[in-house]
Amino acid sequence: MYRRLRTDSTTNYSPLPELSTQSLSPAENKGTNMGKIILSPIQETPEEMLPYEANMVLNYTKSRQSDVPDQTAFDKIYRFNPEYLSHFGKIAFHLKSIGKWKRKEWCRFLRGLMPITIWLPQYTWRSSFLFDVLGGLMVSVMSVPQSLAYGMLVGVPANYGLITGIIGPFVYALFGTSKHASPGSFAIVSLMVGAVVETFGEPTDPINPDLIRNDEFCCRENKTKVSEVEAIAIASSVTLLAGLFQILLGLMNAGLLAVWLSDQLVQGLISGAAVHVLTSQLKSMTGISNVPPTSEPFQHIQFYVCFFSQIKNAEIPAVIISVICVKLLLISAYIIDPWMCKKIPVKFPMELVLVIGMTLTVHFTRGTSYEFPVHTVGEVEGGMPSLRAPETKHLFGMIGSAISIAIISFVIHISLCKLIAKKQQYVVSSNQEWYALGLMHSTSSFFGCFAGGSSLGRTMMQVKCGTKSQLSTIISSCVLVLFVMGASGTIQHLPKPVLASIVVVAMKDLYIQIFTCSALRYKNFVDYLIFAATFISVIVLNVNFGLIIGVVFELLTVVLRSQWADSTLLGRIRGTNHFRRLGLYETTYDIPGIKVFRFDSPLYFANSELFVGRIHEACGLNPLIVRGEIAEADKKRKAAQKKKEKEDAENPQPKETKLEVTTHQAKVLDEKQPEPDPDPSIKFETTQLTHIIIDCSAILYVDLMGKDVLIEVFNDYKTIDISVLFANTQERVRQIFDTTNFFDEVPQNRVYVNVADAVDQAELEQRRKNDAKYVMMKAAPKPTVAPPVAKSVGQKSAPLGDNTLVKTQSSASLVTGVEFSPRENTAREGTIQKKLKPPTKVPSKSNIFWDDDLDKTQ
């Protein structure tokens, strides 16, 4: 670091001439007036350093004499085109640009829609293929038990979970931009699809009305199981609808939709959904069947009341299998996997081991004394299903659920993809991910698949294996195809408690997140409220209502925080054109007569009143109060004047003698006894507020009420002779000004490009006003008066001659207190025997009235 030292003999350092970035005039060359400076190491002693005050200009002024170019002049000079600010203008601009595309641009555009055409020709087979094969194999091993479990969660045959892990990931590998994402069946989305199946599915056996119990909490299944064919049709229909919505949102450039869903909202949403997943799997883990579903609002409490009332009916074999599976899965996750990751970049396939081991155990113990009487998956059809179109029977009723599924699937997927892409240093396109997920769901729905998303466990497995491209996802799909074609029939003896345990343990990080997020209240209480509101809404109601309530509550907090936005007064840093918050920098100072105000929020209906109050508070003047005080003072003055006139009418005074002074006589007096002229070197110091500059750099949006508030502020301060200027207005804000009546009320020359230009204009107007006052003072005539001839009412007045010498009279009052003796009667001869006191001020009128009751002197 270096500091500046003075090397010449001058006492003041003059900084380099400063130019406004928008100035239209050339810089002034001040040549030899600049002080010489050198750079000295910071280790120099303080005595050798130039004091800070000597380096700065204490009274920073500019010698500008012409008006500063306003925003309108600047736009005209630099050819500002506002057409492209409107939505139609943007569309026209893009269409115009597309019309100029050549073959190269069109090929790049089409290849961007299908990213595999970009990365596959550049793929390095020698260095990357083995890593992708290893990752694909490990993901397929994890996908088999998880897909079976998630298929059971939806309510479709278990093998359709495997098919969902084949068709969808293969399509995503063609259109997706993430190298490590592992799409397929996912617990949260599977739960939402299962809720749709329960809502719109027709039961295979209608409920017998005679068996309906009238308990307060009816501990029975409200619906019998939906048929497999009906469940597949409903799941594929809602999946198709969700995919179409995702494609539509991609066309609408809704890639930034995830920004509106904060991390706390997403955490609350998936944590609440994890609780729903746990609740839905308790039936399979314990064997308790007479419990209601949890897909409808307010059914969670009813479920747990019924569950704990039926706990004595739990199946012991199912509980034992569930406890064993959960313990082994936790041991694998927290003990075996960390140890193995130090040796090789893979995790131990405990899920697959449990599936194979428990299937063989149940199969070989069936029909013996060691048989486990538990529910199993049952017979599973082998092979790939035929292509068929989804049913359109309940499409309109599924629209709300399909939108929720589309958004939740995308938000969880894009959050995970961006997290991994940031660590691996590559880019993921949000809009392309909309297309990829939409095409994945739309295509897979024709094979009876259900909606899914990216699984955290499978994705992190790809990262640990060091996969290099989407080829690992294609390899995983191929391995699952082999399993479905040849080995799907071997899982018919797989116990359902095993699959339920796999689903529950897969959500372990989300259960831990419920307790860790409670620490948010010490970091940011508003974010904690967003998490808590979303989490409770999901549990009490369901995922769809929880998403809506969470978004509304989050936006409400944004509105409330912007409604109480920050505002400040800015000051100029000495010797610069930089303006910063007063008080934060020691070198900032307030410009005399000018207040620079900044409001750090969009200006709209919710904070318009706050804006007016803040600017009144910052400037220390409320125009309404000032006008009220002026009106009250004027009212009191008129009342006092009427009272005085009434008193004068009741007590008449002696008639006054009127003395008229001609212009020639005043001129004679001025020539004989002239007063000293004002000192031209005198500088006017502005002590009252003359200008308010509103820095609009932080006002990114203005609605109609905000526009009206700006006009109101301008007109209110105009009534008390204070000018309001606007600076740093955004293009969007200026577009609103142009399309409304803003410039009908506010002249366009009151809007400037930046704060520095607005301050220059304000200082220029101050100097012009002060110069005008000085000229008026110098050119104003000095009215004079002559002493009276008559001393009483009985005496006659004698007109003054041209040669009469007169004295100037004070303007302290209109009634002059000059006294004359009765012997001084030589006024006609042009002499005055008595000297009057020297005047203190020039009177405002040339006609002076003398009172006959003045005290007399000798």
Coordinates of N, CA and C in Angstrom, one line a residue, residues 608-801:
S608 N -46.1 3.2 -0.4 CA -46.1 4.5 -0.9 C -46.2 5.5 0.3
E609 N -47.0 5.2 1.3 CA -47.2 6.1 2.4 C -45.9 6.2 3.2
L610 N -45.2 5.0 3.3 CA -43.9 5.0 4.0 C -42.9 5.9 3.3
F611 N -42.9 5.9 1.9 CA -42.0 6.7 1.2 C -42.2 8.2 1.5
V612 N -43.4 8.6 1.5 CA -43.7 10.0 1.8 C -43.3 10.4 3.2
G613 N -43.6 9.6 4.2 CA -43.2 9.8 5.5 C -41.7 9.9 5.7
R614 N -41.0 9.0 5.0 CA -39.5 8.9 5.2 C -38.9 10.2 4.6
I615 N -39.4 10.6 3.4 CA -38.8 11.8 2.8 C -39.1 13.1 3.6
H616 N -40.2 13.1 4.2 CA -40.5 14.3 5.1 C -39.6 14.2 6.4
E617 N -39.4 13.0 6.9 CA -38.5 12.9 8.1 C -37.1 13.2 7.7
A618 N -36.6 12.7 6.6 CA -35.2 13.0 6.2 C -34.9 14.4 5.9
C619 N -35.8 15.1 5.3 CA -35.6 16.5 4.9 C -36.0 17.5 6.0
G620 N -36.8 17.0 7.0 CA -37.1 17.9 8.1 C -38.2 18.8 7.8
L621 N -38.9 18.7 6.6 CA -40.0 19.6 6.2 C -41.2 18.8 5.7
N622 N -42.3 19.1 6.3 CA -43.6 18.5 5.7 C -44.3 19.7 5.1
P623 N -44.4 19.6 3.7 CA -45.1 20.8 3.0 C -46.5 21.1 3.6
L624 N -47.2 20.1 4.0 CA -48.6 20.3 4.5 C -48.5 21.1 5.7
I625 N -47.6 20.8 6.6 CA -47.5 21.5 7.9 C -47.0 22.9 7.7
V626 N -46.0 23.1 6.7 CA -45.5 24.4 6.4 C -46.6 25.3 5.9
R627 N -47.4 24.8 4.9 CA -48.5 25.6 4.3 C -49.5 25.9 5.4
G628 N -49.7 25.0 6.3 CA -50.7 25.2 7.4 C -50.2 26.3 8.3
E629 N -48.9 26.3 8.6 CA -48.4 27.4 9.5 C -48.4 28.7 8.8
I630 N -48.1 28.8 7.5 CA -48.2 30.0 6.7 C -49.6 30.5 6.7
A631 N -50.6 29.6 6.5 CA -52.0 30.1 6.4 C -52.4 30.6 7.8
E632 N -52.0 29.9 8.9 CA -52.3 30.3 10.2 C -51.7 31.7 10.5
A633 N -50.5 31.9 10.1 CA -49.8 33.2 10.4 C -50.5 34.3 9.6
D634 N -50.9 34.0 8.3 CA -51.6 35.0 7.5 C -53.0 35.3 8.1
K635 N -53.6 34.3 8.7 CA -54.9 34.5 9.3 C -54.8 35.4 10.6
K636 N -53.7 35.2 11.4 CA -53.5 36.0 12.5 C -53.2 37.4 12.2
R637 N -52.4 37.6 11.1 CA -52.0 39.0 10.6 C -53.2 39.7 10.2
K638 N -54.1 39.1 9.4 CA -55.3 39.8 9.0 C -56.2 40.1 10.2
A639 N -56.3 39.2 11.1 CA -57.1 39.5 12.3 C -56.5 40.7 13.1
A640 N -55.2 40.8 13.2 CA -54.6 41.9 13.9 C -54.8 43.2 13.2
Q641 N -54.7 43.1 11.8 CA -54.9 44.3 11.0 C -56.3 44.8 11.2
K642 N -57.3 43.9 11.2 CA -58.7 44.4 11.3 C -58.9 45.0 12.7
K643 N -58.2 44.4 13.7 CA -58.4 44.9 15.1 C -57.8 46.3 15.2
K644 N -56.6 46.5 14.6 CA -56.0 47.8 14.6 C -56.9 48.9 13.9
E645 N -57.4 48.5 12.7 CA -58.3 49.4 12.0 C -59.5 49.8 12.8
K646 N -60.0 48.8 13.6 CA -61.2 49.1 14.4 C -60.8 50.0 15.5
E647 N -59.6 49.8 16.1 CA -59.2 50.7 17.2 C -58.9 52.1 16.7
D648 N -58.4 52.2 15.5 CA -58.1 53.6 14.9 C -59.4 54.3 14.6
A649 N -60.4 53.5 14.2 CA -61.7 54.1 13.9 C -62.4 54.6 15.2
E650 N -62.2 53.9 16.3 CA -62.8 54.3 17.6 C -62.0 55.5 18.2
N651 N -60.7 55.5 18.1 CA -59.9 56.6 18.6 C -59.1 57.3 17.5
P652 N -59.8 58.3 16.9 CA -59.1 58.9 15.7 C -57.9 59.8 16.2
Q653 N -56.8 59.7 15.4 CA -55.6 60.4 15.7 C -55.6 61.7 14.9
P654 N -54.8 62.7 15.3 CA -54.7 64.0 14.5 C -54.2 63.7 13.1
K655 N -54.7 64.6 12.2 CA -54.4 64.5 10.8 C -52.9 64.6 10.6
E656 N -52.4 63.7 9.8 CA -50.9 63.6 9.5 C -50.7 64.5 8.2
T657 N -49.4 65.0 8.2 CA -49.0 65.8 7.1 C -48.2 65.0 6.2
K658 N -48.6 65.0 4.9 CA -48.0 64.1 3.9 C -46.9 64.9 3.2
L659 N -45.7 64.3 3.2 CA -44.6 64.9 2.5 C -44.2 64.1 1.3
E660 N -44.2 64.6 0.2 CA -43.9 63.9 -1.0 C -42.4 64.2 -1.4
V661 N -41.8 63.1 -1.8 CA -40.4 63.3 -2.2 C -40.3 62.9 -3.7
T662 N -39.7 63.8 -4.5 CA -39.6 63.6 -5.9 C -38.4 62.8 -6.2
T663 N -38.3 62.2 -7.4 CA -37.2 61.4 -7.8 C -35.9 62.3 -7.9
H664 N -36.1 63.5 -8.4 CA -34.9 64.4 -8.5 C -34.3 64.7 -7.1
Q665 N -35.2 64.9 -6.1 CA -34.7 65.2 -4.8 C -33.9 64.0 -4.2
A666 N -34.5 62.8 -4.5 CA -33.8 61.6 -4.0 C -32.4 61.4 -4.7
K667 N -32.4 61.8 -6.0 CA -31.1 61.8 -6.7 C -30.1 62.7 -6.1
V668 N -30.6 63.9 -5.8 CA -29.7 64.9 -5.2 C -29.1 64.4 -3.9
L669 N -29.9 63.8 -3.1 CA -29.5 63.3 -1.8 C -28.4 62.1 -2.0
D670 N -28.7 61.3 -3.0 CA -27.8 60.2 -3.3 C -26.4 60.7 -3.7
E671 N -26.4 61.8 -4.5 CA -25.2 62.4 -5.0 C -24.4 63.1 -3.8
K672 N -25.1 63.7 -2.9 CA -24.5 64.4 -1.8 C -24.0 63.4 -0.8
Q673 N -24.8 62.4 -0.4 CA -24.4 61.5 0.6 C -24.6 60.1 0.2
P674 N -23.8 59.6 -0.7 CA -24.0 58.2 -1.2 C -23.7 57.2 -0.2
E675 N -24.4 56.1 -0.2 CA -24.1 54.9 0.7 C -23.1 54.0 0.0
P676 N -22.4 53.3 0.8 CA -21.4 52.3 0.2 C -22.1 51.2 -0.5
D677 N -21.7 50.8 -1.7 CA -22.3 49.7 -2.4 C -21.9 48.3 -1.7
P678 N -22.7 47.3 -2.0 CA -22.4 46.0 -1.4 C -21.0 45.5 -2.0
D679 N -20.3 44.7 -1.2 CA -19.0 44.2 -1.5 C -19.2 43.1 -2.6
P680 N -18.7 43.3 -3.8 CA -18.9 42.3 -4.8 C -18.3 40.9 -4.5
S681 N -17.3 40.9 -3.6 CA -16.6 39.7 -3.2 C -17.4 38.9 -2.2
I682 N -18.5 39.4 -1.8 CA -19.3 38.7 -0.8 C -19.9 37.5 -1.4
K683 N -19.9 36.3 -0.7 CA -20.5 35.1 -1.2 C -21.7 34.7 -0.3
F684 N -22.7 34.4 -1.0 CA -24.0 34.0 -0.4 C -23.8 32.6 0.1
E685 N -24.2 32.3 1.3 CA -24.2 31.0 1.9 C -25.7 30.5 2.1
T686 N -26.0 29.4 1.4 CA -27.4 28.9 1.5 C -27.6 28.2 2.8
T687 N -28.6 28.7 3.6 CA -28.9 28.2 4.9 C -30.2 27.5 4.9
Q688 N -31.0 27.6 3.9 CA -32.3 26.9 3.9 C -32.4 25.9 2.7
L689 N -33.3 25.0 2.9 CA -33.4 23.9 1.9 C -34.0 24.5 0.6
T690 N -33.3 24.2 -0.5 CA -33.8 24.7 -1.8 C -34.0 23.5 -2.8
H691 N -33.4 22.4 -2.6 CA -33.5 21.3 -3.6 C -33.5 20.0 -2.8
I692 N -34.3 19.0 -3.3 CA -34.4 17.6 -2.9 C -34.1 16.8 -4.1
I693 N -33.1 15.9 -4.0 CA -32.8 15.0 -5.1 C -33.1 13.6 -4.7
I694 N -34.0 12.9 -5.4 CA -34.4 11.6 -5.1 C -33.6 10.6 -6.0
D695 N -32.7 9.8 -5.3 CA -31.9 8.8 -6.0 C -32.8 7.6 -6.2
C696 N -33.1 7.3 -7.5 CA -34.0 6.2 -7.8 C -33.3 4.9 -8.2
S697 N -32.0 4.8 -7.9 CA -31.2 3.7 -8.4 C -31.7 2.4 -7.7
A698 N -32.3 2.4 -6.5 CA -32.8 1.2 -5.8 C -34.2 1.0 -6.1
I699 N -34.9 1.9 -6.8 CA -36.3 1.8 -7.1 C -36.4 1.1 -8.4
L700 N -36.6 -0.3 -8.3 CA -36.6 -1.1 -9.6 C -37.9 -1.2 -10.2
Y701 N -39.0 -0.8 -9.5 CA -40.3 -0.9 -10.0 C -41.2 0.1 -9.4
V702 N -42.1 0.7 -10.2 CA -43.0 1.7 -9.7 C -44.4 1.4 -10.3
D703 N -45.4 1.2 -9.4 CA -46.7 1.0 -9.9 C -47.5 2.4 -10.0
L704 N -48.7 2.3 -10.3 CA -49.5 3.6 -10.5 C -49.5 4.4 -9.2
M705 N -49.7 3.8 -8.1 CA -49.8 4.5 -6.8 C -48.4 5.1 -6.5
G706 N -47.3 4.3 -6.8 CA -46.0 4.9 -6.6 C -45.7 6.1 -7.5
K707 N -46.2 6.0 -8.7 CA -46.0 7.2 -9.6 C -46.8 8.4 -9.1
D708 N -48.0 8.2 -8.6 CA -48.8 9.3 -8.0 C -48.1 9.9 -6.8
V709 N -47.4 9.1 -6.0 CA -46.7 9.6 -4.8 C -45.6 10.4 -5.2
L710 N -44.8 10.1 -6.3 CA -43.7 10.9 -6.8 C -44.2 12.2 -7.3
I711 N -45.4 12.2 -8.0 CA -45.9 13.5 -8.4 C -46.4 14.3 -7.2
E712 N -47.0 13.7 -6.3 CA -47.5 14.4 -5.1 C -46.3 15.1 -4.3
V713 N -45.2 14.3 -4.2 CA -44.0 14.9 -3.5 C -43.5 16.1 -4.3
F714 N -43.4 16.0 -5.6 CA -42.9 17.1 -6.4 C -43.8 18.3 -6.3
N715 N -45.1 18.2 -6.4 CA -46.0 19.3 -6.3 C -46.1 19.9 -4.9
D716 N -46.0 19.1 -3.9 CA -46.1 19.6 -2.5 C -44.9 20.5 -2.2
Y717 N -43.7 20.0 -2.5 CA -42.5 20.8 -2.2 C -42.4 22.0 -3.1
K718 N -43.0 21.9 -4.3 CA -43.0 23.1 -5.2 C -43.8 24.2 -4.6
T719 N -44.9 24.0 -3.8 CA -45.7 25.0 -3.2 C -44.9 25.8 -2.1
I720 N -43.9 25.2 -1.6 CA -43.1 26.0 -0.6 C -41.7 26.3 -1.2
D721 N -41.6 26.4 -2.5 CA -40.4 26.9 -3.2 C -39.2 26.0 -3.0
I722 N -39.4 24.7 -3.0 CA -38.3 23.7 -3.0 C -38.5 22.8 -4.2
S723 N -37.4 22.7 -5.0 CA -37.4 22.0 -6.2 C -37.0 20.5 -5.9
V724 N -37.7 19.6 -6.6 CA -37.4 18.2 -6.4 C -36.9 17.7 -7.8
L725 N -35.7 17.0 -7.7 CA -35.1 16.4 -8.9 C -35.0 14.9 -8.7
F726 N -35.0 14.2 -9.9 CA -34.9 12.8 -9.9 C -33.6 12.3 -10.6
A727 N -33.0 11.3 -10.1 CA -31.7 10.8 -10.7 C -31.7 9.3 -10.6
N728 N -30.9 8.8 -11.6 CA -30.6 7.3 -11.6 C -31.9 6.5 -11.8
T729 N -32.8 7.0 -12.6 CA -34.1 6.3 -12.8 C -33.8 5.1 -13.8
Q730 N -34.3 3.9 -13.4 CA -34.2 2.7 -14.3 C -35.0 2.9 -15.5
E731 N -34.6 2.1 -16.5 CA -35.3 2.2 -17.8 C -36.8 1.7 -17.7
R732 N -37.0 0.7 -16.8 CA -38.4 0.3 -16.6 C -39.2 1.3 -15.9
V733 N -38.6 2.0 -15.0 CA -39.3 3.1 -14.3 C -39.6 4.3 -15.3
R734 N -38.7 4.6 -16.1 CA -38.9 5.7 -17.1 C -40.0 5.3 -18.1
Q735 N -40.1 4.0 -18.4 CA -41.1 3.6 -19.3 C -42.5 3.8 -18.7
I736 N -42.6 3.6 -17.4 CA -43.9 3.8 -16.7 C -44.2 5.3 -16.7
F737 N -43.1 6.1 -16.6 CA -43.3 7.6 -16.6 C -43.8 8.0 -18.0
D738 N -43.2 7.4 -19.0 CA -43.6 7.8 -20.4 C -45.0 7.4 -20.7
T739 N -45.5 6.3 -20.2 CA -46.8 5.8 -20.6 C -47.9 6.3 -19.7
T740 N -47.6 7.1 -18.7 CA -48.6 7.7 -17.8 C -48.5 9.2 -17.9
N741 N -49.1 9.8 -16.9 CA -49.2 11.3 -16.9 C -48.1 11.9 -16.0
F742 N -47.0 11.2 -15.8 CA -46.0 11.7 -14.9 C -45.3 13.0 -15.5
F743 N -45.0 12.9 -16.8 CA -44.3 14.1 -17.3 C -45.3 15.2 -17.6
D744 N -46.6 15.0 -17.5 CA -47.5 16.1 -17.5 C -47.5 17.0 -16.3
E745 N -47.1 16.3 -15.2 CA -47.0 17.0 -13.9 C -45.5 17.4 -13.6
V746 N -44.6 16.6 -14.0 CA -43.2 16.9 -13.7 C -42.5 17.1 -15.0
P747 N -41.8 18.3 -15.1 CA -41.1 18.6 -16.3 C -40.0 17.5 -16.6
Q748 N -39.7 17.3 -17.8 CA -38.7 16.3 -18.1 C -37.3 16.7 -17.8
N749 N -37.1 18.1 -17.6 CA -35.7 18.5 -17.2 C -35.5 18.4 -15.7
R750 N -36.4 17.8 -15.0 CA -36.2 17.5 -13.6 C -35.7 16.1 -13.4
V751 N -35.4 15.3 -14.4 CA -34.9 14.0 -14.3 C -33.5 13.9 -14.9
Y752 N -32.6 13.4 -14.2 CA -31.2 13.5 -14.6 C -30.6 12.1 -14.6
V753 N -29.4 12.0 -15.3 CA -28.8 10.6 -15.5 C -28.3 10.1 -14.2
N754 N -27.6 10.9 -13.4 CA -27.1 10.4 -12.1 C -27.1 11.5 -11.1
V755 N -26.8 11.2 -9.9 CA -26.9 12.1 -8.7 C -25.9 13.3 -8.9
A756 N -24.7 13.0 -9.4 CA -23.7 14.1 -9.6 C -24.3 15.2 -10.5
D757 N -24.9 14.8 -11.6 CA -25.4 15.8 -12.5 C -26.6 16.5 -11.9
A758 N -27.4 15.9 -11.1 CA -28.5 16.5 -10.4 C -28.0 17.5 -9.4
V759 N -27.0 17.2 -8.7 CA -26.4 18.1 -7.7 C -25.8 19.3 -8.4
D760 N -25.1 19.1 -9.5 CA -24.5 20.2 -10.3 C -25.6 21.1 -10.7
Q761 N -26.7 20.6 -11.2 CA -27.8 21.5 -11.6 C -28.4 22.3 -10.5
A762 N -28.5 21.6 -9.3 CA -29.1 22.3 -8.1 C -28.1 23.4 -7.7
E763 N -26.8 23.1 -7.7 CA -25.9 24.2 -7.3 C -25.9 25.3 -8.3
L764 N -26.0 25.0 -9.6 CA -26.1 26.0 -10.6 C -27.3 26.9 -10.4
E765 N -28.5 26.3 -10.1 CA -29.7 27.1 -9.8 C -29.5 27.9 -8.5
Q766 N -28.9 27.4 -7.5 CA -28.6 28.2 -6.3 C -27.8 29.4 -6.6
R767 N -26.7 29.2 -7.4 CA -25.8 30.4 -7.8 C -26.6 31.4 -8.6
R768 N -27.4 30.9 -9.5 CA -28.2 31.9 -10.3 C -29.2 32.7 -9.4
K769 N -29.8 32.0 -8.5 CA -30.7 32.7 -7.6 C -30.0 33.7 -6.7
N770 N -28.8 33.4 -6.2 CA -28.1 34.3 -5.4 C -27.6 35.5 -6.2
D771 N -27.1 35.2 -7.5 CA -26.7 36.3 -8.3 C -27.8 37.2 -8.7
A772 N -29.0 36.7 -8.9 CA -30.2 37.6 -9.1 C -30.5 38.4 -7.9
K773 N -30.3 37.9 -6.7 CA -30.6 38.7 -5.5 C -29.5 39.8 -5.4
Y774 N -28.3 39.5 -5.7 CA -27.2 40.6 -5.7 C -27.5 41.7 -6.7
V775 N -27.9 41.3 -7.9 CA -28.2 42.3 -8.9 C -29.4 43.2 -8.5
M776 N -30.4 42.6 -7.9 CA -31.5 43.4 -7.4 C -31.1 44.4 -6.3
M777 N -30.3 43.9 -5.4 CA -29.8 44.8 -4.3 C -29.0 45.9 -4.8
K778 N -28.2 45.7 -5.8 CA -27.4 46.8 -6.4 C -28.2 47.8 -7.2
A779 N -29.2 47.3 -7.9 CA -30.0 48.1 -8.8 C -31.2 48.8 -8.1
A780 N -31.5 48.4 -6.9 CA -32.7 48.9 -6.2 C -32.5 50.4 -5.9
P781 N -33.4 51.3 -6.2 CA -33.3 52.7 -5.8 C -33.4 52.9 -4.3
K782 N -32.8 54.0 -3.8 CA -32.8 54.3 -2.4 C -33.8 55.4 -2.1
P783 N -35.0 55.2 -1.8 CA -36.0 56.3 -1.6 C -35.5 57.2 -0.4
T784 N -35.7 58.5 -0.5 CA -35.2 59.4 0.5 C -36.4 60.3 0.9
V785 N -36.3 61.0 2.0 CA -37.3 61.9 2.5 C -36.7 63.2 2.9
A786 N -37.5 64.2 2.9 CA -37.1 65.6 3.4 C -37.8 65.9 4.7
P787 N -37.2 66.6 5.6 CA -37.8 67.0 6.9 C -39.1 67.8 6.7
P788 N -40.0 67.7 7.5 CA -41.3 68.4 7.4 C -41.1 69.9 7.7
V789 N -42.0 70.7 7.0 CA -42.1 72.1 7.2 C -43.0 72.4 8.3
A790 N -44.2 71.8 8.3 CA -45.2 72.1 9.3 C -44.9 71.2 10.5
K791 N -45.1 71.8 11.7 CA -44.9 71.1 13.0 C -46.2 70.9 13.7
S792 N -47.3 71.5 13.2 CA -48.6 71.2 13.9 C -49.7 71.2 12.8
V793 N -50.9 71.0 13.3 CA -52.0 70.9 12.3 C -52.4 72.3 11.8
G794 N -52.2 73.3 12.7 CA -52.6 74.7 12.3 C -51.6 75.3 11.3
Q795 N -50.4 74.8 11.2 CA -49.4 75.4 10.3 C -49.7 74.8 8.9
K796 N -49.2 75.5 7.9 CA -49.4 75.0 6.5 C -48.1 74.4 6.0
S797 N -48.2 73.4 5.1 CA -47.1 72.8 4.6 C -46.6 73.6 3.4
A798 N -45.2 73.7 3.3 CA -44.6 74.3 2.2 C -44.0 73.3 1.3
P799 N -44.2 73.3 0.0 CA -43.6 72.3 -0.9 C -42.1 72.6 -1.0
L800 N -41.4 71.5 -1.2 CA -40.0 71.5 -1.2 C -39.5 72.0 -2.6
G801 N -38.5 72.8 -2.6 CA -37.9 73.2 -3.9 C -36.9 72.2 -4.4

